[in-house]
XYZ file of C-alpha atoms in Angstrom:
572
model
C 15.980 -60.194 36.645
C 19.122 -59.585 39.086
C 18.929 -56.044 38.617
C 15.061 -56.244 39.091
C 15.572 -57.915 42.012
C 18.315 -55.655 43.720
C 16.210 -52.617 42.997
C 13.276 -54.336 44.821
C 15.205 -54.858 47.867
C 16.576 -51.202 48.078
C 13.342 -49.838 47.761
C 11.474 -52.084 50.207
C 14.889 -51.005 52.398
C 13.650 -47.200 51.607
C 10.455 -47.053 52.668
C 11.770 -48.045 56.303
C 14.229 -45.417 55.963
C 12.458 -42.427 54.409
C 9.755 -43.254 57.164
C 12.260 -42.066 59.558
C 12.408 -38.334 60.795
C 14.683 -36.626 60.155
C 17.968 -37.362 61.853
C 19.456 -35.121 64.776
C 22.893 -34.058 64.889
C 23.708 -37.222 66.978
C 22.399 -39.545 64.632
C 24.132 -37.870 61.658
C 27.957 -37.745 63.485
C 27.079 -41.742 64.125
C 26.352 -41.983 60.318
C 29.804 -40.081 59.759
C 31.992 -43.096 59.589
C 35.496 -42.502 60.890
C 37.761 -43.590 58.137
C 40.082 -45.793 59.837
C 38.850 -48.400 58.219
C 37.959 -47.362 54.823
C 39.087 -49.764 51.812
C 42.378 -49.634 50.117
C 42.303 -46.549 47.124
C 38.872 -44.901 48.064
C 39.728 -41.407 49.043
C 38.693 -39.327 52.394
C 39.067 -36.540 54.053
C 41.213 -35.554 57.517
C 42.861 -32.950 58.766
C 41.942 -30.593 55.972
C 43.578 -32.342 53.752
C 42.285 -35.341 50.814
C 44.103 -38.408 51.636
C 44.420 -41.341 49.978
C 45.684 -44.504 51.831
C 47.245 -42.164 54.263
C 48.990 -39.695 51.845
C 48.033 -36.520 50.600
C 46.004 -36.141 47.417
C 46.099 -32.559 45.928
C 44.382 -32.665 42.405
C 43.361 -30.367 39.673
C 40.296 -31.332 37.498
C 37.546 -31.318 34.892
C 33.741 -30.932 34.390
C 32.813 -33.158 31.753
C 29.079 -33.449 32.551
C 28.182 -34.640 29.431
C 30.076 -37.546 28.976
C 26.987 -39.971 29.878
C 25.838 -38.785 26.572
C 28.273 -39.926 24.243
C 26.553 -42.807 23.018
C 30.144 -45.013 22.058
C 32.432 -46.063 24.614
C 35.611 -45.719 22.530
C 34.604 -41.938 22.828
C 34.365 -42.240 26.407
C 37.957 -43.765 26.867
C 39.075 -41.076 24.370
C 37.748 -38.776 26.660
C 39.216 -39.948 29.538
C 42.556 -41.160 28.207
C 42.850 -37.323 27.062
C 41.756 -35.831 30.563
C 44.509 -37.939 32.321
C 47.069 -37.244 30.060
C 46.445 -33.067 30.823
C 47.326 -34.096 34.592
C 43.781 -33.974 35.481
C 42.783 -36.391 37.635
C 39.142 -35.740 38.663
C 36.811 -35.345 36.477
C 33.206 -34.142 37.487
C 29.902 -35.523 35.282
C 25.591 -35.184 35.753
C 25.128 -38.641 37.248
C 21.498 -37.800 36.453
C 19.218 -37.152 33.927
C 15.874 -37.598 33.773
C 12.959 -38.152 31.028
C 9.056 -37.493 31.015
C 7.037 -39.728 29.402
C 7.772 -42.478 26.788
C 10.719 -42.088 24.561
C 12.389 -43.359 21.607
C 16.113 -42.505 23.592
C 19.147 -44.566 24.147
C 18.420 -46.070 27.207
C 22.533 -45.522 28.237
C 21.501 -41.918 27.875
C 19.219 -41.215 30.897
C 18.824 -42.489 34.595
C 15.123 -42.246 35.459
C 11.668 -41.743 33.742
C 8.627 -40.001 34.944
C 5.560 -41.198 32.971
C 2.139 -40.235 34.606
C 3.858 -39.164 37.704
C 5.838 -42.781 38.735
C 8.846 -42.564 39.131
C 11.534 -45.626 37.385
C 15.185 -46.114 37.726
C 16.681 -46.534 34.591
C 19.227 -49.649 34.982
C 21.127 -48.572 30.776
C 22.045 -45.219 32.134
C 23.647 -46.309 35.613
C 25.412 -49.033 33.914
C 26.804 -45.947 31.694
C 28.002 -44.649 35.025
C 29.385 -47.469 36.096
C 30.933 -47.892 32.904
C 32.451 -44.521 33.218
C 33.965 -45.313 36.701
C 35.518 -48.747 35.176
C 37.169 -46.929 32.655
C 38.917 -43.807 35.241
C 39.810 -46.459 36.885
C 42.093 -47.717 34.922
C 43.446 -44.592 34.247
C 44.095 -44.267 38.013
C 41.333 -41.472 37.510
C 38.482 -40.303 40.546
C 35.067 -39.413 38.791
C 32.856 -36.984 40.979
C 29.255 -37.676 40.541
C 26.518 -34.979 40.881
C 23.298 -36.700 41.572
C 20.477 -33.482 40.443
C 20.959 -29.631 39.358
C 19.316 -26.532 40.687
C 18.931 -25.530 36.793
C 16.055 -27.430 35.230
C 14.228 -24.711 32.826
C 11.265 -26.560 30.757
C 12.267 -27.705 27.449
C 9.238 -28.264 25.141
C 8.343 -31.876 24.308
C 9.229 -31.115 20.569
C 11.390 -28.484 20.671
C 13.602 -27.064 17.491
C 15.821 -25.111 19.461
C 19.364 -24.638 18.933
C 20.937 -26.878 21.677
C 18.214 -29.956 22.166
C 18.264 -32.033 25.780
C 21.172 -33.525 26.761
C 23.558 -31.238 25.153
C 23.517 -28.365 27.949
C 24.119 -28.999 31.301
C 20.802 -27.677 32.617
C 19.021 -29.838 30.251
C 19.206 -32.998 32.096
C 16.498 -32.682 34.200
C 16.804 -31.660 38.247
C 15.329 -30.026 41.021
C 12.473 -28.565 39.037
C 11.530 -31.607 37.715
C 10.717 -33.252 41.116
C 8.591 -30.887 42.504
C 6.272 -30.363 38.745
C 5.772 -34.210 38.582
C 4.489 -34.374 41.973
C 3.229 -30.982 42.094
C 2.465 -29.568 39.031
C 2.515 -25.820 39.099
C 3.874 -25.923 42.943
C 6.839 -23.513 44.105
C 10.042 -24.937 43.452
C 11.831 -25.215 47.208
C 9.245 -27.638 47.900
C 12.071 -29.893 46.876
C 13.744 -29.001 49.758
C 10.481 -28.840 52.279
C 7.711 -31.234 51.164
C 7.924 -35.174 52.152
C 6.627 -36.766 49.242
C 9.238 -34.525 47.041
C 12.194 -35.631 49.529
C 11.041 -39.097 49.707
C 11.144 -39.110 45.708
C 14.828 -37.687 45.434
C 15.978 -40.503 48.181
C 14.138 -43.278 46.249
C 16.772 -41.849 43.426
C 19.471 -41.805 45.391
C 19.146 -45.687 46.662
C 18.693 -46.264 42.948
C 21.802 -45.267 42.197
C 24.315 -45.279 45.554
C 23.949 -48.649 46.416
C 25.339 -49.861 42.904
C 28.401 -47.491 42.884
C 29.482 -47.544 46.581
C 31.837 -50.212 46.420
C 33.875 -48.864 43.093
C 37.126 -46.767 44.487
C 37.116 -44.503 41.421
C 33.961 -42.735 43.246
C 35.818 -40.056 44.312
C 32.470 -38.004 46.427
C 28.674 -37.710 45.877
C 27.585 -34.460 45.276
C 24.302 -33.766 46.456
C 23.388 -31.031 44.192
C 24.762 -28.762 41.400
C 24.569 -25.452 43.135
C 21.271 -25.642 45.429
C 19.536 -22.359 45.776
C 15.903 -21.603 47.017
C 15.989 -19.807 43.357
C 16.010 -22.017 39.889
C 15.355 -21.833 36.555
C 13.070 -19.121 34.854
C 9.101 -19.675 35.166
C 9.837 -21.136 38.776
C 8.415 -19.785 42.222
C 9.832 -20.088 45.065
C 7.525 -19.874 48.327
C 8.965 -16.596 49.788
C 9.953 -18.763 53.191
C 13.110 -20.379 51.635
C 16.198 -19.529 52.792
C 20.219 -20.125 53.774
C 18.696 -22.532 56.210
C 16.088 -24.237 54.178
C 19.090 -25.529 52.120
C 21.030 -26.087 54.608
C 18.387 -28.591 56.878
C 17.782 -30.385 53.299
C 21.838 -30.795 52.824
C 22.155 -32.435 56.288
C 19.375 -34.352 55.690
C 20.072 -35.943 52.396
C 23.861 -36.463 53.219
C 22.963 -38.306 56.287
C 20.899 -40.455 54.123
C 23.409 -41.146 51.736
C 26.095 -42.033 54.339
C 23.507 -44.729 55.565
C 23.834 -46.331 51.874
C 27.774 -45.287 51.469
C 30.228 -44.573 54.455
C 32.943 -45.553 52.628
C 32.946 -42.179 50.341
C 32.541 -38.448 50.555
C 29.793 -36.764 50.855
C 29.558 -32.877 49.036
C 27.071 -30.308 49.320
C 28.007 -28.974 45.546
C 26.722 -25.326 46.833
C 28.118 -22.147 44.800
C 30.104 -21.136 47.771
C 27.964 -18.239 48.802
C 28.598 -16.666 52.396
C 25.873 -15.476 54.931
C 27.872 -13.385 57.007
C 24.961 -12.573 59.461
C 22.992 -15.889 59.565
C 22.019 -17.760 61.948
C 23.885 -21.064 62.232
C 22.000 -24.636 61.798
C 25.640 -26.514 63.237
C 27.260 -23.369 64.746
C 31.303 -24.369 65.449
C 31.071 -25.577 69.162
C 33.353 -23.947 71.357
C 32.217 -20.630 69.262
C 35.208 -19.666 66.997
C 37.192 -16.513 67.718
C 38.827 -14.617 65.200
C 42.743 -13.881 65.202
C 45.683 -12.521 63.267
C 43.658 -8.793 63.131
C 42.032 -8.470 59.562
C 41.900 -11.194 56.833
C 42.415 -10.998 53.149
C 43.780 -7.800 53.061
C 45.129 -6.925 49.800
C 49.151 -7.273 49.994
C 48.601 -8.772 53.620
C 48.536 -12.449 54.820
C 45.439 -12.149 57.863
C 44.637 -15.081 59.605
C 41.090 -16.398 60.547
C 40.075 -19.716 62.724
C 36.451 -18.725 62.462
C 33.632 -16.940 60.838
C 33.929 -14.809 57.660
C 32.097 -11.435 59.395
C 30.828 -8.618 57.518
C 33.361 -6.367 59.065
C 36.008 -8.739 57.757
C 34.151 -8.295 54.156
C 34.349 -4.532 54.971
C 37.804 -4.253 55.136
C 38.496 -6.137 51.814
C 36.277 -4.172 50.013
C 38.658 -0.863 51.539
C 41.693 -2.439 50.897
C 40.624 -2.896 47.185
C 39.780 0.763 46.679
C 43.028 1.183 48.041
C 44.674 -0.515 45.497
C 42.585 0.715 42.686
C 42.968 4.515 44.076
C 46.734 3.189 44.057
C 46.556 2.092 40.392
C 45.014 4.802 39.018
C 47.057 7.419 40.894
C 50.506 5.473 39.534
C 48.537 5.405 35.974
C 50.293 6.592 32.764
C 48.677 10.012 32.191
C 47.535 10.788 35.820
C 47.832 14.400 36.635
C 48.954 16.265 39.362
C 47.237 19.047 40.754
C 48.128 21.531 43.499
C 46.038 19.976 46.197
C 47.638 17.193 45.197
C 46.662 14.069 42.763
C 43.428 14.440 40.797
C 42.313 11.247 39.101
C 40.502 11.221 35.828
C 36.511 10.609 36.646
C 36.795 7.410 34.367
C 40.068 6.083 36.384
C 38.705 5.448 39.722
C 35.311 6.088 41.460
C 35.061 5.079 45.339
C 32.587 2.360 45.768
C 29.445 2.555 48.628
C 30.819 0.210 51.147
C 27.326 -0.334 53.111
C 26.288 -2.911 51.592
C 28.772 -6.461 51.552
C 27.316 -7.978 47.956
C 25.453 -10.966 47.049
C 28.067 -13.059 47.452
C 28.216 -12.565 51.151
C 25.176 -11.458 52.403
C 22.969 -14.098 52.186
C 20.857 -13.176 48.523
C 21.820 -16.812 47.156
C 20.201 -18.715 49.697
C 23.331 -20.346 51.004
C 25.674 -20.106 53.835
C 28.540 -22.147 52.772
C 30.152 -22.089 56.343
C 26.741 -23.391 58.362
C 26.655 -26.048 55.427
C 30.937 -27.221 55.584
C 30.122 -27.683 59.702
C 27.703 -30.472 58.872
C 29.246 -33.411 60.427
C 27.529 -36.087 57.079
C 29.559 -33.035 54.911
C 33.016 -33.936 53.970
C 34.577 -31.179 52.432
C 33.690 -27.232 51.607
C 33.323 -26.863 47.910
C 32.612 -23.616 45.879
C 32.403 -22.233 42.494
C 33.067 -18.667 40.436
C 30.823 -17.512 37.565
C 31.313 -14.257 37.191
C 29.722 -14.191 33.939
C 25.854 -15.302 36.038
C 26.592 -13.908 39.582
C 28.217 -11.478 41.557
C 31.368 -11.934 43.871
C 32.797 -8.987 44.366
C 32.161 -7.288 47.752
C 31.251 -3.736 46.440
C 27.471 -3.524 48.019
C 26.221 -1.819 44.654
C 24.571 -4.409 43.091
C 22.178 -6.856 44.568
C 22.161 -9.554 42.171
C 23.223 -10.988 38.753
C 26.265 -10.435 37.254
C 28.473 -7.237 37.285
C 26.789 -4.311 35.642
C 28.542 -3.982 32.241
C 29.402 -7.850 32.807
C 32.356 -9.985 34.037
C 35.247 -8.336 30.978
C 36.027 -5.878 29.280
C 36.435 -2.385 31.446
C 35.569 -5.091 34.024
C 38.261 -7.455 33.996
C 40.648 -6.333 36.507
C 37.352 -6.494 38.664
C 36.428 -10.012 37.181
C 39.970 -11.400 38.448
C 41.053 -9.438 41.704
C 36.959 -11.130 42.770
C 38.024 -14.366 41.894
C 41.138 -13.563 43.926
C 39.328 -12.449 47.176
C 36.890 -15.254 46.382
C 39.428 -18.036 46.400
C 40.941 -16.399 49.495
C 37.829 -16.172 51.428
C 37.214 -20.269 50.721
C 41.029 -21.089 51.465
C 40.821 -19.655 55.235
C 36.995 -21.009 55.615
C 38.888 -24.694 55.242
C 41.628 -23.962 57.326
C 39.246 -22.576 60.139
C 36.701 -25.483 59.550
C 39.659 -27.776 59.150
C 38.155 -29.837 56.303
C 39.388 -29.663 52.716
C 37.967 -27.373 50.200
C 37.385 -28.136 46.317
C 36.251 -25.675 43.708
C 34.333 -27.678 41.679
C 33.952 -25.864 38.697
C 35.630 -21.792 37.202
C 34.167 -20.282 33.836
C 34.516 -17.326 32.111
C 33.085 -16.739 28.684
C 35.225 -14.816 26.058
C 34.443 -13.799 22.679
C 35.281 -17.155 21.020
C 32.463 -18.948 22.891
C 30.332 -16.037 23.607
C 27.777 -16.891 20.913
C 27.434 -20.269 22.788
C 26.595 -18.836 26.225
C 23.446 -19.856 27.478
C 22.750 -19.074 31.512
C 22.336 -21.959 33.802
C 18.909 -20.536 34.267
C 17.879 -20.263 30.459
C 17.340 -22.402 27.117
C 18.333 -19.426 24.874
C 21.774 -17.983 24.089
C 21.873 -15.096 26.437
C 22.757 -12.463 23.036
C 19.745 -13.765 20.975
C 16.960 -13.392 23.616
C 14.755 -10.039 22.449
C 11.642 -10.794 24.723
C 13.224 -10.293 28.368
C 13.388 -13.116 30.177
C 16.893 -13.426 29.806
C 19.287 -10.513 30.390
C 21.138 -9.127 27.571
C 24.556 -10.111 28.623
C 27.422 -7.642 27.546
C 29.955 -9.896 29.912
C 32.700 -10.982 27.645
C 36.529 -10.841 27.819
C 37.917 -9.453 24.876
C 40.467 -12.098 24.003
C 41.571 -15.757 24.531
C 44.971 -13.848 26.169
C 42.774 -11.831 28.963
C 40.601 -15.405 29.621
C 44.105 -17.292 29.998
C 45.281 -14.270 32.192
C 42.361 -14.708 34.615
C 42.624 -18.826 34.406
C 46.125 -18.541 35.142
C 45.792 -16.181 37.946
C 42.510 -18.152 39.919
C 44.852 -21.547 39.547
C 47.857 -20.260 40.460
C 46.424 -18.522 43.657
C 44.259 -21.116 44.709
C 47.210 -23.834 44.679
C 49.401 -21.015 47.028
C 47.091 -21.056 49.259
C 46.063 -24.731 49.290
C 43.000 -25.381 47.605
C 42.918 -29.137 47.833
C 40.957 -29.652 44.188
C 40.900 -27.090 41.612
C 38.115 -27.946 38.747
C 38.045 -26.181 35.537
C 34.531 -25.646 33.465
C 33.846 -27.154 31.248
C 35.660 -29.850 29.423
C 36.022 -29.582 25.385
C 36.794 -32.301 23.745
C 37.318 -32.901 19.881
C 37.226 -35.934 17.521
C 34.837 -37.782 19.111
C 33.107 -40.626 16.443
C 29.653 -39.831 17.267
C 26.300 -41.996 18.291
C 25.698 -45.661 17.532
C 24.194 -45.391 14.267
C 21.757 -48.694 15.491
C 20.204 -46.057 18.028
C 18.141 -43.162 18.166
C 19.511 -40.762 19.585
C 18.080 -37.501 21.762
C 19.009 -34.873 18.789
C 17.490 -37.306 15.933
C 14.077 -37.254 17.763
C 14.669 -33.200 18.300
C 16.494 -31.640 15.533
C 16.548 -34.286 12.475
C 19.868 -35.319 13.482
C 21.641 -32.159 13.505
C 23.860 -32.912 16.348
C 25.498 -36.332 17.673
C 24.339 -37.248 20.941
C 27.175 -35.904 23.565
C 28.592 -33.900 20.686
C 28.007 -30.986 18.015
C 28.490 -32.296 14.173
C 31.913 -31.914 13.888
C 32.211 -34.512 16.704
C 33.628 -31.802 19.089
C 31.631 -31.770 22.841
C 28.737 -29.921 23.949
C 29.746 -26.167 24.473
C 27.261 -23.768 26.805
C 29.868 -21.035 26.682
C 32.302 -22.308 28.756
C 34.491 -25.159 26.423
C 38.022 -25.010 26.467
C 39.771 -26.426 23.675
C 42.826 -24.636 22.745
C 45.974 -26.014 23.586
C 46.682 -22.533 25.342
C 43.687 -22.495 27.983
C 44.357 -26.788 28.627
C 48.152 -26.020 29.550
C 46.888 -23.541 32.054
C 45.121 -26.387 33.945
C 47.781 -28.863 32.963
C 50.318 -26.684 34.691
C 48.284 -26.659 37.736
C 48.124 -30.185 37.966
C 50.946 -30.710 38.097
C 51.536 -28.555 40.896
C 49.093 -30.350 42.657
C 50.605 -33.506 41.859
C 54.216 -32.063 43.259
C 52.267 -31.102 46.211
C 50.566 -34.597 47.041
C 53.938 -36.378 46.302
C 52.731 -37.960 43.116
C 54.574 -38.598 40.077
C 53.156 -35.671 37.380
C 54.684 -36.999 34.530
């Protein structure tokens, strides 16, 4: 009756708030809370830097989104107890899933129902979060908690497939499933436009923030898993949504959730995706100058204190065919002719330099710089999946993944992107001066390979024959060349001061399983093939990305502790 109670009060509370318009830039640097008084252990951001009770706090990471569905709690400590003792001390989980219509499901296995369009907070599966947070804490562990996903494809009612709900992380419900309960068949950024939608997602988010605020192993509330205009297959998008369409529904719904929680951080979660020639929502007031003549430059240490331009893209995408005529020239097996050197056709082929890439040019609806000069936006996050989307800065492809994929002949490609990539997000944080965290790296190799299903699908990418998936032929050809490119994205992004460095995703092995008293998500779906949060062999969910061998987890061990050296903290 508590509970009921509380949950009463924070919606009556709502309905004054969400009746509100939307806040102006004023309002939202009021709702900002300076941190000078923020409680003892919560961490915050200053000076570019995460602090925690006025010291540094440099950190390397895990996703372990599916740890709300392991239905024991001695497999959650397990999980946990194993994270911390790899040095990782963030770890990144779906603090969301939701259900549609009446179901036979642990109730510590989901966060809100839909039935016949009303909307209920689910009290089990926050007290699973909470639960969660009790037990990091102890561990002197900070648990990152995304609140909805961009990916929501449908998953029928009754489905037989391979990998039932719960088990991938686009299965959890999200963006998608907002805007089909209240408008069935509508285009999908209506999540970001339409008031009823918006008013929905807040009633979620004072559900949820008001019960958590006060716990110290919060370490930020992310407001989405990579918001695009674009979703999940079978989803339309209006044709108006754009960079800025995000960005206005970011400012918005951060403001909002500082008015529940000033005390923590507040995260877009965006992919990191530049708009070099957008307009800006919260342009950088005086505008910024650029100085230090060209950034990034392969071999060269540039300087920027403002906007990532298309001319600055430009010249990275010259200075790697530079390095790759370079490379092929000082090949074994490169002739010399009497004009001078003649490469092999398959060595080297100059790229078309008009175009800047997806990555930069605005085709993934965000503009990661408007969105880090928010003033209810903490920190400047970013991710790198090379295997679903395309970094590098080539202009011959305008969206997906690499043609050919993310390895094999690819791979040098694959890595010197991430490089640039990680670059590019380093000097954005110095010249914003807020932190930055990549929140999650992935890159499938053969091991996992059969496993990979797209953020944007429900079918592993290799085994789809109708078309509504592309074939992917984006592997690395060994665990050595996926450890290479780990080792190298780490490595660089601590030397150049990447505040939090999040792997993807978390594998985890010897877990006990469901409560045998419960029904679990997989019983109702697949007869009880698979353990809820885990496969039958009690090993976590895997969409391609797991890491479990000793070899890949000392990569990320090794860079935290780096990150621990660099913060001051023991590292064990």
């Amino acid at each position: 009756m508590k509970s009921a109670s509380l949950l009463t009060a924070g919606l009556l509370a709502l309905s004054n708030v969400i009746a509100a318009p939307s806040p102006t830039r004023v309002q939202q640097t009021k709702a900002h809370k300076r941190w000078n008084n923020i409680p003892s252990g919560f961490v915050y951001a200053e000076d570019g830097k995460f602090k925690i009770d006025g010291k540094d706090f440099f950190f390397a990471g895990t996703t372990a989104y599916w740890l709300t569905q392991v239905q024991t709690n001695d497999d959650i400590t397990k999980t946990l107890t194993d994270i911390a003792a790899d040095d990782l001390q963030v770890v990144r989980i779906w603090g969301f899933r939701e259900v549609i219509g009446e179901t036979n499901d642990d109730p510590a296995t989901f966060t809100q129902q839909w039935v016949n369009g009303e909307q209920k907070c689910n009290q089990a599966g926050i007290d699973r979060i909470k639960f969660i947070l009790d037990e990091a804490d102890k561990l002197d562990m900070k648990v990152q908690v995304s609140l909805t996903n961009n990916w929501a494809p449908d998953f029928p009612a009754n489905t037989t497939a391979k990998f039932p709900l719960g088990y991938l992380s686009n299965s959890y419900g999200g963006i998608d499933t907002y805007v089909q309960q209240i408008h069935p068949g509508g285009d999908r950024d209506l999540f970001y436009t339409d008031d009823n939608v918006k008013n929905a997602y807040k009633k979620w988010l004072n559900c949820i923030i008001p019960q958590i605020s006060s716990h110290k192993a919060l370490f930020a509330w992310e407001m989405a898993n990579d918001p695009r205009c674009q979703g999940a297959d079978g989803r339309t998008t209006s044709g108006s949504c754009n960079a800025q369409t995000v960005t206005r529904w970011t400012a918005d719904t951060s403001a909002f959730v500082k008015t529940l929680d000033p005390n923590h951080m507040a995260a877009s979660g965006d992919g990191g995706f530049y708009c070099t020639d957008c307009k800006k929502l919260f342009p950088r007031t005086p505008p910024p100058t650029v100085s230090g003549g060209s950034p990034n430059m392969v071999g060269k240490r540039g300087k920027r204190s403002g906007y990532l331009t298309t001319a600055m893209v430009r010249e990275q995408i010259k200075a790697r065919e530079k390095a790759a005529y370079r490379a092929a020239r000082n090949a074994p097996g490169a002739k010399k002719s009497i004009r001078g050197w003649a490469a092999p056709a398959t060595s080297f082929k100059r790229q078309d330099s008009s175009g800047i890439g997806p990555g930069y040019d605005g085709s993934y609806q965000v503009d990661t710089e408007d969105i880090a000069n928010i003033p209810t936006i903490d920190y400047q996050s970013f991710q790198f999946f090379p295997d679903q989307n395309t970094y590098s800065a080539d202009g011959t492809v305008t969206s997906g993944p690499p043609p050919g994929g993310a390895g094999g002949a690819n791979f040098e490609n694959t890595v010197n992107a991430g490089i640039d990539w990680i670059t590019n997000h380093a000097d954005t944080a110095k010249a914003f001066n807020k932190p930055t965290h990549m929140t999650a790296m992935g890159l499938v190799n053969e091991d996992s390979s059969a496993n990979f299903v797209p953020f944007f699908s429900t079918n592993v990418a290799d085994t789809d024959t109708d078309g509504s998936v592309q074939k992917r032929a984006q592997r690395v050809s060994s665990d050595s060349q996926q450890n290479r490119a780990y080792g190298s994205w780490a490595d660089h992004a601590v030397s150049r001061g990447i505040s939090g460095i999040t792997n993807y995703q978390r594998g985890q092995s010897n877990l006990k399983g469901r409560d045998s008293s419960k029904r679990s998500i997989e019983e109702r779906q697949s007869n009880g093939s698979r353990n809820s949060g885990s496969d039958s062999q009690g090993t976590s969910p895997d969409d391609g990305y797991r890491i479990l061998s000793q070899g890949t987890r000392s990569i990320f061990k090794r860079t935290g502790k780096s990150q621990k050296g660099k913060s001051g903290r023991d590292s064990g």
